Short mmCIF file of C-alpha atoms and ligand atoms in Angstrom, two decimals:
data_model
loop_
_atom_site.label_atom_id
_atom_site.label_comp_id
_atom_site.label_asym_id
_atom_site.label_seq_id
_atom_site.Cartn_x
_atom_site.Cartn_y
_atom_site.Cartn_z
CA UNK A 115 32.39 -4.19 -41.75
CA UNK A 116 30.54 -7.32 -41.24
CA UNK A 117 27.22 -7.93 -42.29
CA UNK A 118 24.05 -7.72 -39.56
CA UNK A 119 22.48 -10.87 -39.09
CA UNK A 120 19.26 -10.41 -41.23
CA UNK A 121 16.84 -12.17 -38.54
CA UNK A 122 17.86 -9.19 -36.24
CA UNK A 123 16.40 -7.09 -38.74
CA UNK A 124 13.01 -8.98 -38.87
CA UNK A 125 12.27 -8.39 -35.23
CA UNK A 126 9.37 -6.11 -35.20
CA UNK A 127 9.11 -3.21 -32.65
CA UNK A 128 11.46 -3.10 -29.36
CA UNK A 129 10.88 -5.71 -26.61
CA UNK A 130 7.77 -4.99 -24.66
CA UNK A 131 9.24 -4.05 -21.39
CA UNK A 132 11.91 -1.39 -22.67
CA UNK A 133 8.80 0.30 -24.53
CA UNK A 134 6.81 0.05 -21.04
CA UNK A 135 10.10 1.68 -19.37
CA UNK A 136 10.29 4.12 -21.61
CA UNK A 137 6.77 5.75 -21.37
CA UNK A 138 7.15 5.52 -17.84
CA UNK A 139 10.28 7.43 -17.83
CA UNK A 140 8.55 10.05 -20.32
CA UNK A 141 5.45 10.11 -18.14
CA UNK A 142 7.86 10.78 -14.92
CA UNK A 143 9.55 13.31 -16.73
CA UNK A 144 6.31 15.17 -17.40
CA UNK A 145 5.23 14.75 -13.80
CA UNK A 146 7.72 14.80 -11.46
CA UNK A 147 5.38 14.74 -8.41
CA UNK A 148 3.36 11.63 -9.33
CA UNK A 149 3.81 8.33 -6.90
CA UNK A 150 3.90 5.99 -9.98
CA UNK A 151 3.54 2.43 -9.20
CA UNK A 152 3.93 -0.42 -11.27
CA UNK A 153 1.37 -3.27 -11.21
CA UNK A 154 2.93 -4.44 -14.79
CA UNK A 155 6.24 -6.25 -14.61
CA UNK A 156 7.03 -9.81 -13.68
CA UNK A 157 9.87 -9.12 -11.51
CA UNK A 158 9.60 -10.24 -8.17
CA UNK A 159 10.07 -7.92 -5.08
CA UNK A 160 10.05 -9.68 -1.60
CA UNK A 161 13.18 -10.73 -0.11
CA UNK A 162 14.57 -14.38 -0.06
CA UNK A 163 13.29 -16.26 2.73
CA UNK A 164 15.87 -16.87 5.47
CA UNK A 165 16.27 -20.95 5.04
CA UNK A 166 16.77 -20.70 1.72
CA UNK A 167 18.91 -17.38 1.82
CA UNK A 168 21.59 -18.71 4.55
CA UNK A 169 22.12 -21.37 1.99
CA UNK A 170 23.18 -19.09 -0.68
CA UNK A 171 25.38 -17.46 1.86
CA UNK A 172 26.82 -20.56 2.92
CA UNK A 173 27.40 -21.57 -0.70
CA UNK A 174 29.29 -18.28 -1.19
CA UNK A 175 31.33 -19.25 2.11
CA UNK A 176 32.24 -22.68 0.81
CA UNK A 177 33.87 -20.98 -2.52
CA UNK A 178 36.34 -19.37 0.19
CA UNK A 179 37.68 -22.37 1.87
CA UNK A 180 40.21 -24.65 0.24
CA UNK A 181 38.45 -27.78 1.28
CA UNK A 182 35.07 -26.97 0.21
CA UNK A 183 35.69 -25.00 -3.24
CA UNK A 184 34.19 -26.15 -6.40
CA UNK A 185 34.72 -25.02 -9.95
CA UNK A 186 32.37 -25.98 -12.85
CA UNK A 187 29.57 -27.85 -12.31
CA UNK A 188 28.21 -28.53 -15.73
CA UNK A 189 24.78 -29.77 -16.30
CA UNK A 190 24.21 -29.35 -12.48
CA UNK A 191 25.17 -30.61 -9.09
CA UNK A 192 24.26 -34.44 -8.81
CA UNK A 193 22.13 -34.16 -5.76
CA UNK A 194 20.04 -30.82 -7.31
CA UNK A 195 19.43 -32.67 -10.57
CA UNK A 196 17.98 -35.60 -8.26
CA UNK A 197 16.21 -33.09 -6.10
CA UNK A 198 14.62 -31.61 -8.69
CA UNK A 199 13.04 -35.00 -10.41
CA UNK A 200 12.36 -36.09 -7.09
CA UNK A 201 10.52 -32.88 -5.68
CA UNK A 202 8.47 -31.79 -8.86
CA UNK A 203 8.30 -35.17 -10.55
CA UNK A 204 7.93 -38.02 -8.07
CA UNK A 205 11.57 -39.39 -9.15
CA UNK A 206 10.26 -40.05 -12.57
CA UNK A 207 13.11 -38.63 -14.41
CA UNK A 208 16.84 -39.89 -13.77
CA UNK A 209 19.27 -37.20 -13.18
CA UNK A 210 20.75 -37.13 -16.73
CA UNK A 211 17.19 -35.70 -17.81
CA UNK A 212 17.61 -33.36 -15.30
CA UNK A 213 19.82 -30.02 -16.58
CA UNK A 214 20.60 -27.32 -14.30
CA UNK A 215 20.27 -24.17 -15.97
CA UNK A 216 20.58 -19.86 -15.18
CA UNK A 217 16.99 -19.87 -15.81
CA UNK A 218 13.91 -20.91 -18.11
CA UNK A 219 14.44 -17.71 -20.52
CA UNK A 220 17.95 -18.77 -20.92
CA UNK A 221 17.29 -22.49 -21.68
CA UNK A 222 14.11 -21.45 -24.09
CA UNK A 223 16.96 -19.38 -26.24
CA UNK A 224 19.21 -22.24 -26.21
CA UNK A 225 16.15 -24.87 -27.27
CA UNK A 226 15.90 -22.39 -29.95
CA UNK A 227 19.36 -22.76 -31.21
CA UNK A 228 19.02 -26.42 -30.79
CA UNK A 229 15.81 -26.81 -33.08
CA UNK A 230 17.40 -24.35 -35.54
CA UNK A 231 15.82 -22.60 -38.37
CA UNK A 232 14.03 -25.65 -40.15
CA UNK A 233 11.01 -26.06 -38.00
CA UNK A 234 7.47 -24.69 -37.51
CA UNK A 235 6.49 -22.87 -34.58
CA UNK A 236 3.14 -22.71 -32.76
CA UNK A 237 2.20 -20.37 -29.72
CA UNK A 238 -0.62 -19.68 -27.67
CA UNK A 239 -1.48 -16.26 -28.44
CA UNK A 240 -1.01 -14.19 -26.27
CA UNK A 241 2.31 -15.74 -25.11
CA UNK A 242 5.39 -14.95 -23.30
CA UNK A 243 7.31 -12.78 -26.00
CA UNK A 244 10.73 -14.76 -25.97
CA UNK A 245 8.81 -17.60 -27.67
CA UNK A 246 8.17 -15.80 -30.85
CA UNK A 247 11.01 -13.24 -30.69
CA UNK A 248 13.55 -16.04 -30.16
CA UNK A 249 12.31 -17.67 -32.88
CA UNK A 250 12.69 -15.14 -35.12
CA UNK A 251 16.20 -14.80 -34.07
CA UNK A 252 16.88 -18.29 -34.79
CA UNK A 253 15.45 -18.11 -38.27
CA UNK A 254 12.39 -20.34 -37.72
CA UNK A 255 10.00 -17.34 -37.75
CA UNK A 256 9.66 -14.41 -39.95
CA UNK A 257 10.88 -15.93 -43.05
CA UNK A 258 8.16 -15.82 -45.41
CA UNK A 259 4.84 -14.00 -45.69
CA UNK A 260 2.76 -14.07 -42.70
CA UNK A 261 0.35 -16.79 -42.41
CA UNK A 262 -2.28 -14.66 -41.05
CA UNK A 263 -4.13 -11.32 -40.94
CA UNK A 264 -5.78 -10.70 -37.48
CA UNK A 265 -8.47 -8.34 -36.88
CA UNK A 266 -9.33 -7.80 -33.19
CA UNK A 267 -13.11 -7.92 -33.14
CA UNK A 268 -13.41 -5.26 -30.27
CA UNK A 269 -11.54 -2.79 -31.72
CA UNK A 270 -11.08 -3.64 -35.63
CA UNK A 271 -7.55 -3.00 -35.34
CA UNK A 272 -5.57 -5.05 -37.80
CA UNK A 273 -2.20 -6.97 -37.56
CA UNK A 274 0.06 -9.45 -39.17
CA UNK A 275 1.89 -12.34 -37.30
CA UNK A 276 5.32 -13.28 -38.54
CA UNK A 277 5.34 -15.93 -41.07
CA UNK A 278 6.24 -19.73 -39.83
CA UNK A 279 4.28 -19.38 -36.62
CA UNK A 280 0.85 -20.70 -35.76
CA UNK A 281 -0.96 -18.44 -33.59
CA UNK A 282 -3.49 -20.35 -31.49
CA UNK A 283 -5.63 -17.68 -30.00
CA UNK A 284 -6.58 -17.88 -26.37
CA UNK A 285 -9.78 -15.72 -25.96
CA UNK A 286 -12.87 -15.71 -23.26
CA UNK A 287 -14.91 -17.67 -25.96
CA UNK A 288 -12.76 -20.60 -25.79
CA UNK A 289 -11.99 -20.38 -22.14
CA UNK A 290 -8.38 -19.43 -22.63
CA UNK A 291 -7.28 -22.73 -24.18
CA UNK A 292 -6.76 -22.86 -27.84
CA UNK A 293 -7.81 -24.97 -31.00
CA UNK A 294 -5.16 -27.03 -31.33
CA UNK A 295 -5.93 -28.18 -35.08
CA UNK A 296 -3.93 -25.28 -36.37
CA UNK A 297 -0.95 -27.00 -34.92
CA UNK A 298 1.07 -27.74 -38.38
CA UNK A 299 3.21 -31.21 -38.53
CA UNK A 300 6.77 -31.10 -37.13
CA UNK A 301 6.08 -27.78 -35.20
CA UNK A 302 8.13 -26.54 -31.89
CA UNK A 303 4.81 -26.13 -29.81
CA UNK A 304 5.22 -23.40 -27.13
CA UNK A 305 2.92 -23.68 -24.11
CA UNK A 306 2.86 -22.08 -20.85
CA UNK A 307 0.65 -23.23 -17.76
CA UNK A 308 -0.30 -21.24 -15.54
CA UNK A 309 -0.14 -18.68 -18.45
CA UNK A 310 1.90 -15.90 -18.91
CA UNK A 311 -0.16 -13.35 -19.44
CA UNK A 312 -3.51 -14.64 -19.11
CA UNK A 313 -3.19 -16.20 -15.59
CA UNK A 314 -5.19 -19.26 -17.34
CA UNK A 315 -3.86 -22.85 -16.37
CA UNK A 316 -4.81 -25.76 -18.49
CA UNK A 317 -6.57 -28.87 -16.84
CA UNK A 318 -5.80 -32.56 -17.56
CA UNK A 319 -8.22 -33.03 -20.17
CA UNK A 320 -6.73 -30.23 -21.79
CA UNK A 321 -3.05 -31.20 -21.46
CA UNK A 322 -4.12 -34.64 -22.59
CA UNK A 323 -5.42 -33.07 -26.04
CA UNK A 324 -2.14 -31.07 -26.32
CA UNK A 325 0.19 -34.33 -26.00
CA UNK A 326 -2.07 -36.30 -28.57
CA UNK A 327 -2.03 -33.15 -31.01
CA UNK A 328 1.80 -33.29 -30.54
CA UNK A 329 2.14 -37.09 -31.08
CA UNK A 330 -0.20 -36.63 -34.02
CA UNK A 331 1.67 -34.02 -35.73
CA UNK A 332 5.22 -35.28 -34.61
CA UNK A 333 5.84 -31.78 -32.73
CA UNK A 334 7.66 -31.31 -29.69
CA UNK A 335 6.09 -29.10 -26.84
CA UNK A 336 8.06 -26.98 -24.81
CA UNK A 337 6.39 -26.86 -21.81
CA UNK A 338 6.83 -23.63 -19.68
CA UNK A 339 5.89 -24.57 -15.97
CA UNK A 340 7.66 -21.10 -14.64
CA UNK A 341 4.70 -20.41 -12.53
CA UNK A 342 3.68 -24.18 -11.21
CA UNK A 343 4.22 -23.03 -7.47
CA UNK A 344 1.33 -20.81 -7.57
CA UNK A 345 -1.23 -23.33 -8.54
CA UNK A 346 -3.24 -24.36 -5.37
CA UNK A 347 -6.19 -26.25 -7.35
CA UNK A 348 -5.07 -29.85 -6.43
CA UNK A 349 -6.83 -30.81 -9.68
CA UNK A 350 -4.85 -28.81 -11.71
CA UNK A 351 -1.52 -30.26 -13.12
CA UNK A 352 1.61 -28.97 -12.07
CA UNK A 353 3.72 -30.66 -15.01
CA UNK A 354 3.29 -31.98 -18.23
CA UNK A 355 4.28 -35.01 -17.30
CA UNK A 356 1.13 -35.78 -15.16
CA UNK A 357 -0.05 -36.60 -18.73
CA UNK A 358 1.82 -40.17 -19.27
CA UNK A 359 2.71 -39.75 -22.80
CA UNK A 360 4.24 -36.47 -22.64
CA UNK A 361 7.69 -37.86 -22.41
CA UNK A 362 7.55 -39.05 -25.83
CA UNK A 363 6.71 -35.64 -26.72
CA UNK A 364 7.65 -32.73 -24.37
CA UNK A 365 10.56 -30.78 -22.86
CA UNK A 366 9.78 -28.71 -19.86
CA UNK A 367 11.41 -25.97 -18.47
CA UNK A 368 11.08 -24.40 -14.93
CA UNK A 369 12.91 -22.28 -12.73
CA UNK A 370 13.23 -20.88 -9.04
CA UNK A 371 12.87 -17.16 -10.40
CA UNK A 372 9.00 -16.96 -9.24
CA UNK A 373 8.55 -19.59 -6.79
CA UNK A 374 11.82 -18.66 -4.27
CA UNK A 375 12.57 -15.33 -5.64
CA UNK A 376 15.61 -16.12 -7.75
CA UNK A 377 14.95 -13.52 -10.40
CA UNK A 378 18.49 -11.88 -9.94
CA UNK A 379 20.38 -15.33 -8.59
CA UNK A 380 19.62 -16.98 -11.71
CA UNK A 381 18.67 -20.88 -11.48
CA UNK A 382 16.29 -22.89 -13.65
CA UNK A 383 16.09 -26.60 -15.21
CA UNK A 384 14.83 -28.33 -18.23
CA UNK A 385 13.79 -31.77 -18.35
CA UNK A 386 14.95 -33.40 -21.61
CA UNK A 387 13.32 -37.15 -21.62
CA UNK A 388 15.64 -40.01 -22.95
CA UNK A 389 12.06 -41.04 -25.18
CA UNK A 390 12.64 -38.02 -27.36
CA UNK A 391 13.89 -38.52 -30.76
CA UNK A 392 14.26 -36.61 -33.94
CA UNK A 393 13.02 -37.62 -37.41
CA UNK A 394 16.26 -39.27 -37.99
CA UNK A 395 16.24 -41.34 -34.64
CA UNK A 396 19.08 -39.22 -33.02
CA UNK A 397 18.44 -38.22 -29.13
CA UNK A 398 16.95 -35.00 -28.68
CA UNK A 399 18.80 -35.36 -24.89
CA UNK A 400 21.80 -36.15 -26.46
CA UNK A 401 21.51 -33.12 -28.87
CA UNK A 402 20.60 -31.01 -25.62
CA UNK A 403 23.93 -32.13 -23.61
CA UNK A 404 25.94 -31.71 -26.46
CA UNK A 405 24.49 -28.12 -27.38
CA UNK A 406 24.32 -27.11 -23.28
CA UNK A 407 28.10 -28.34 -22.96
CA UNK A 408 29.38 -26.17 -25.96
CA UNK A 409 27.33 -22.88 -25.24
CA UNK A 410 26.86 -23.10 -21.42
CA UNK A 411 29.15 -23.84 -18.65
CA UNK A 412 26.45 -24.48 -15.69
CA UNK A 413 24.53 -22.57 -13.25
CA UNK A 414 26.50 -20.40 -10.56
CA UNK A 415 27.13 -23.09 -7.74
CA UNK A 416 25.89 -20.62 -4.77
CA UNK A 417 22.55 -20.53 -6.58
CA UNK A 418 22.50 -24.44 -6.66
CA UNK A 419 23.34 -24.44 -2.90
CA UNK A 420 20.23 -22.27 -2.73
CA UNK A 421 18.21 -24.47 -4.99
CA UNK A 422 19.03 -27.42 -2.71
CA UNK A 423 17.78 -25.67 0.16
CA UNK A 424 14.77 -24.63 -1.78
CA UNK A 425 13.75 -28.21 -2.58
CA UNK A 426 14.19 -29.45 1.05
CA UNK A 427 10.92 -29.17 3.41
CA UNK A 428 11.78 -25.88 5.18
CA UNK A 429 12.57 -24.55 1.84
CA UNK A 430 9.33 -25.83 0.03
CA UNK A 431 7.30 -24.22 3.05
CA UNK A 432 9.09 -20.88 2.64
CA UNK A 433 7.94 -21.18 -1.47
CA UNK A 434 4.46 -21.89 -0.19
CA UNK A 435 4.65 -18.80 1.84
CA UNK A 436 6.09 -16.68 -0.73
CA UNK A 437 3.78 -17.53 -3.26
CA UNK A 438 0.71 -16.84 -0.91
CA UNK A 439 2.05 -13.81 -0.42
CA UNK A 440 2.03 -13.13 -3.88
CA UNK A 441 -1.59 -14.67 -4.44
CA UNK A 442 -3.02 -12.39 -1.83
CA UNK A 443 -1.85 -9.34 -3.82
CA UNK A 444 -3.67 -11.06 -6.82
CA UNK A 445 -6.48 -11.15 -4.68
CA UNK A 446 -6.50 -7.64 -3.94
CA UNK A 447 -6.42 -6.57 -7.58
CA UNK A 448 -9.05 -8.95 -8.45
CA UNK A 449 -11.25 -7.24 -6.02
CA UNK A 450 -10.34 -3.82 -7.54
CA UNK A 451 -11.02 -4.69 -10.77
CA UNK A 452 -14.64 -6.00 -9.88
CA UNK A 453 -15.38 -2.98 -8.26
CA UNK A 454 -14.58 -0.91 -11.17
CA UNK A 455 -16.84 -3.46 -13.05
CA UNK A 456 -14.03 -4.67 -15.28
CA UNK A 457 -13.89 -8.38 -16.36
CA UNK A 458 -10.93 -10.42 -15.62
CA UNK A 459 -9.78 -14.09 -14.85
CA UNK A 460 -6.54 -15.31 -14.05
CA UNK A 461 -4.90 -14.43 -9.98
CA UNK A 462 -6.04 -17.34 -8.38
CA UNK A 463 -3.36 -20.14 -9.39
CA UNK A 464 -1.41 -17.39 -11.06
CA UNK A 465 0.41 -13.99 -10.25
CA UNK A 466 -1.07 -12.83 -12.98
CA UNK A 467 -4.31 -11.13 -13.89
CA UNK A 468 -5.95 -10.73 -17.22
CA UNK A 469 -8.16 -7.87 -17.56
CA UNK A 470 -10.65 -6.98 -20.56
CA UNK A 471 -11.43 -3.68 -21.63
CA UNK A 472 -13.95 -4.26 -24.67
CA UNK A 473 -13.44 -1.89 -27.92
CA UNK A 474 -10.46 -0.40 -26.68
CA UNK A 475 -6.69 -0.53 -27.58
CA UNK A 476 -4.59 -2.10 -24.85
CA UNK A 477 -2.10 0.82 -25.47
CA UNK A 478 -4.49 3.47 -25.18
CA UNK A 479 -5.49 1.53 -21.66
CA UNK A 480 -2.07 1.21 -20.67
CA UNK A 481 -1.91 5.43 -21.07
CA UNK A 482 -5.34 6.10 -19.53
CA UNK A 483 -4.17 4.02 -16.07
CA UNK A 484 -1.05 5.74 -15.92
CA UNK A 485 -2.38 8.94 -16.83
CA UNK A 486 -5.21 8.94 -14.53
CA UNK A 487 -4.28 6.61 -11.76
CA UNK A 488 -0.20 6.79 -11.93
CA UNK A 489 0.26 2.84 -12.18
CA UNK A 490 2.02 1.04 -14.83
CA UNK A 491 0.54 -2.03 -16.13
CA UNK A 492 1.16 -4.39 -19.46
CA UNK A 493 -0.74 -3.79 -22.48
CA UNK A 494 -2.16 -6.85 -23.52
CA UNK A 495 -1.15 -6.42 -27.24
CA UNK A 496 2.55 -6.73 -26.47
CA UNK A 497 1.72 -10.77 -25.64
CA UNK A 498 0.60 -11.25 -29.40
CA UNK A 499 -2.52 -10.18 -31.48
CA UNK A 500 -5.31 -11.77 -29.35
CA UNK A 501 -4.01 -9.49 -26.57
CA UNK A 502 -5.52 -6.51 -27.90
CA UNK A 503 -7.91 -5.00 -25.55
CA UNK A 504 -6.41 -6.74 -22.84
CA UNK A 505 -4.26 -5.30 -19.97
CA UNK A 506 -2.24 -7.76 -17.68
CA UNK A 507 -1.95 -6.63 -14.16
CA UNK A 508 0.89 -8.53 -11.86
CA UNK A 509 0.73 -9.51 -8.23
CA UNK A 510 4.54 -8.98 -8.10
CA UNK A 511 4.64 -5.78 -5.81
CA UNK A 512 5.20 -4.76 -1.92
CA UNK A 513 1.78 -4.97 -0.37
CA UNK A 514 1.80 -1.03 0.68
CA UNK A 515 1.99 -0.16 -3.23
CA UNK A 516 -0.19 -2.88 -4.09
CA UNK A 517 -2.89 -1.69 -1.76
CA UNK A 518 -2.46 1.94 -2.63
CA UNK A 519 -2.70 0.87 -6.34
CA UNK A 520 -5.97 -0.98 -5.87
CA UNK A 521 -7.07 2.15 -3.62
CA UNK A 522 -6.60 4.46 -6.45
CA UNK A 523 -8.20 2.19 -8.84
CA UNK A 524 -11.42 1.31 -7.45
CA UNK A 525 -11.83 4.72 -5.41
CA UNK A 526 -11.46 3.75 -1.57
CA UNK A 527 -8.65 2.73 0.57
CA UNK A 528 -8.09 -1.11 0.09
CA UNK A 529 -7.26 -3.26 2.88
CA UNK A 530 -7.16 -7.08 3.39
CA UNK A 531 -10.70 -7.46 3.78
CA UNK A 532 -11.16 -6.46 0.15
CA UNK A 533 -10.46 -8.70 -2.69
CA UNK A 534 -13.08 -10.98 -3.87
N1 LIG B 138 8.90 -18.70 -18.59
C1 LIG B 138 7.67 -17.44 -18.21
C2 LIG B 138 6.43 -17.77 -18.86
C3 LIG B 138 8.26 -16.12 -17.73
O1 LIG B 138 7.15 -14.92 -17.75
C4 LIG B 138 9.18 -15.79 -17.07
C5 LIG B 138 9.47 -14.50 -16.54
O2 LIG B 138 9.03 -13.68 -16.44
C6 LIG B 138 10.37 -16.72 -17.63
C7 LIG B 138 10.03 -18.07 -18.13
C8 LIG B 138 11.66 -16.47 -17.32
O3 LIG B 138 12.22 -17.38 -16.07
P1 LIG B 138 13.79 -17.11 -15.62
O4 LIG B 138 13.70 -16.11 -14.66
O5 LIG B 138 13.85 -18.45 -15.12
O6 LIG B 138 14.68 -16.92 -16.69
#
């Protein structure tokens, strides 16, 4: 028999969301009459808007015609690569710096293959689990003894991180922007804004400091902008490339999942500027093109036609309307938490609300919310040591469910008048 990849054995516990699903199933089996409402997951719930959906249908139809049929589109339809650059980056990238993909998560996994086992890792703590877990699988994390032991000040729980990872705590004390001095030389720095799970959005001064830290330490930032379409405050940057020097030290991943509801369609992109190089002078863009050509055969043509429609003016209006819908849900959740006297951040430029339960373990709060209100949330601890004592609420849900869940939480019916 072949040997198991030892990196798989280094992964601790199960992936967060299957564990939540398991506990939900267990509760449902014990309480078959309970109407459980999910306020936890990041999966979208609302239909794809008509103009974009029509383009997906048309994309499928084209594949059925001899004149219009197309096969592999490799790094993406040229017109889509161009449109991404124009709509999201004011045309600052050439088409061969824009790589169309089947989603941001898949690209993060492939980037981890690109960087391999020989790099240091830095992550915001808490963070989207893929950054650390994927780094363990690629061998970059989890190799040696952990660098740090974490003790939660609120509840005194103790934990260790993975070796090879610099955890950058994002807490109420630092306004959810980390101390960057902990980034080691030659690191891959994962940075997500608007952040999953905290909902915090970095401002221009903070991103300027991040870019300076990356240039100083010879690091590359993997900037995850999957939620940029939720930013409403026009002073907040929607892309790391609003900081001019970022093109020398940052890759950006983004996606149509949370903006156009493409979670099940699968379409995203990565920007890999030609200015980026490795220590031996080789081009990062060149290696990325080589890697993706080797292990990826391009995003679905149907999805790419949908993506093109999402980038025209009608599509952009639809994205605005869809993200406005979820932001309204977020406002209702914030209002319910306020009525319960629970402190929270996020939900104004992001679909996530990060609620604090000082002195409590987040899995205990998760269980209590499930038992008492029949709502499923996400325990902050699942996103990293600094997530202990927090719960993530997600605004992805049908309005009637969100209103009902908020009503249960704050003890009175919730309607559009509620919220903060
Ligand atoms: N990045 C972040 C921060 C996310 O929260 C998610 C999904 O929840 C993704 C990426 C995944 O995006 P995609 O659906 O494009 O793979």
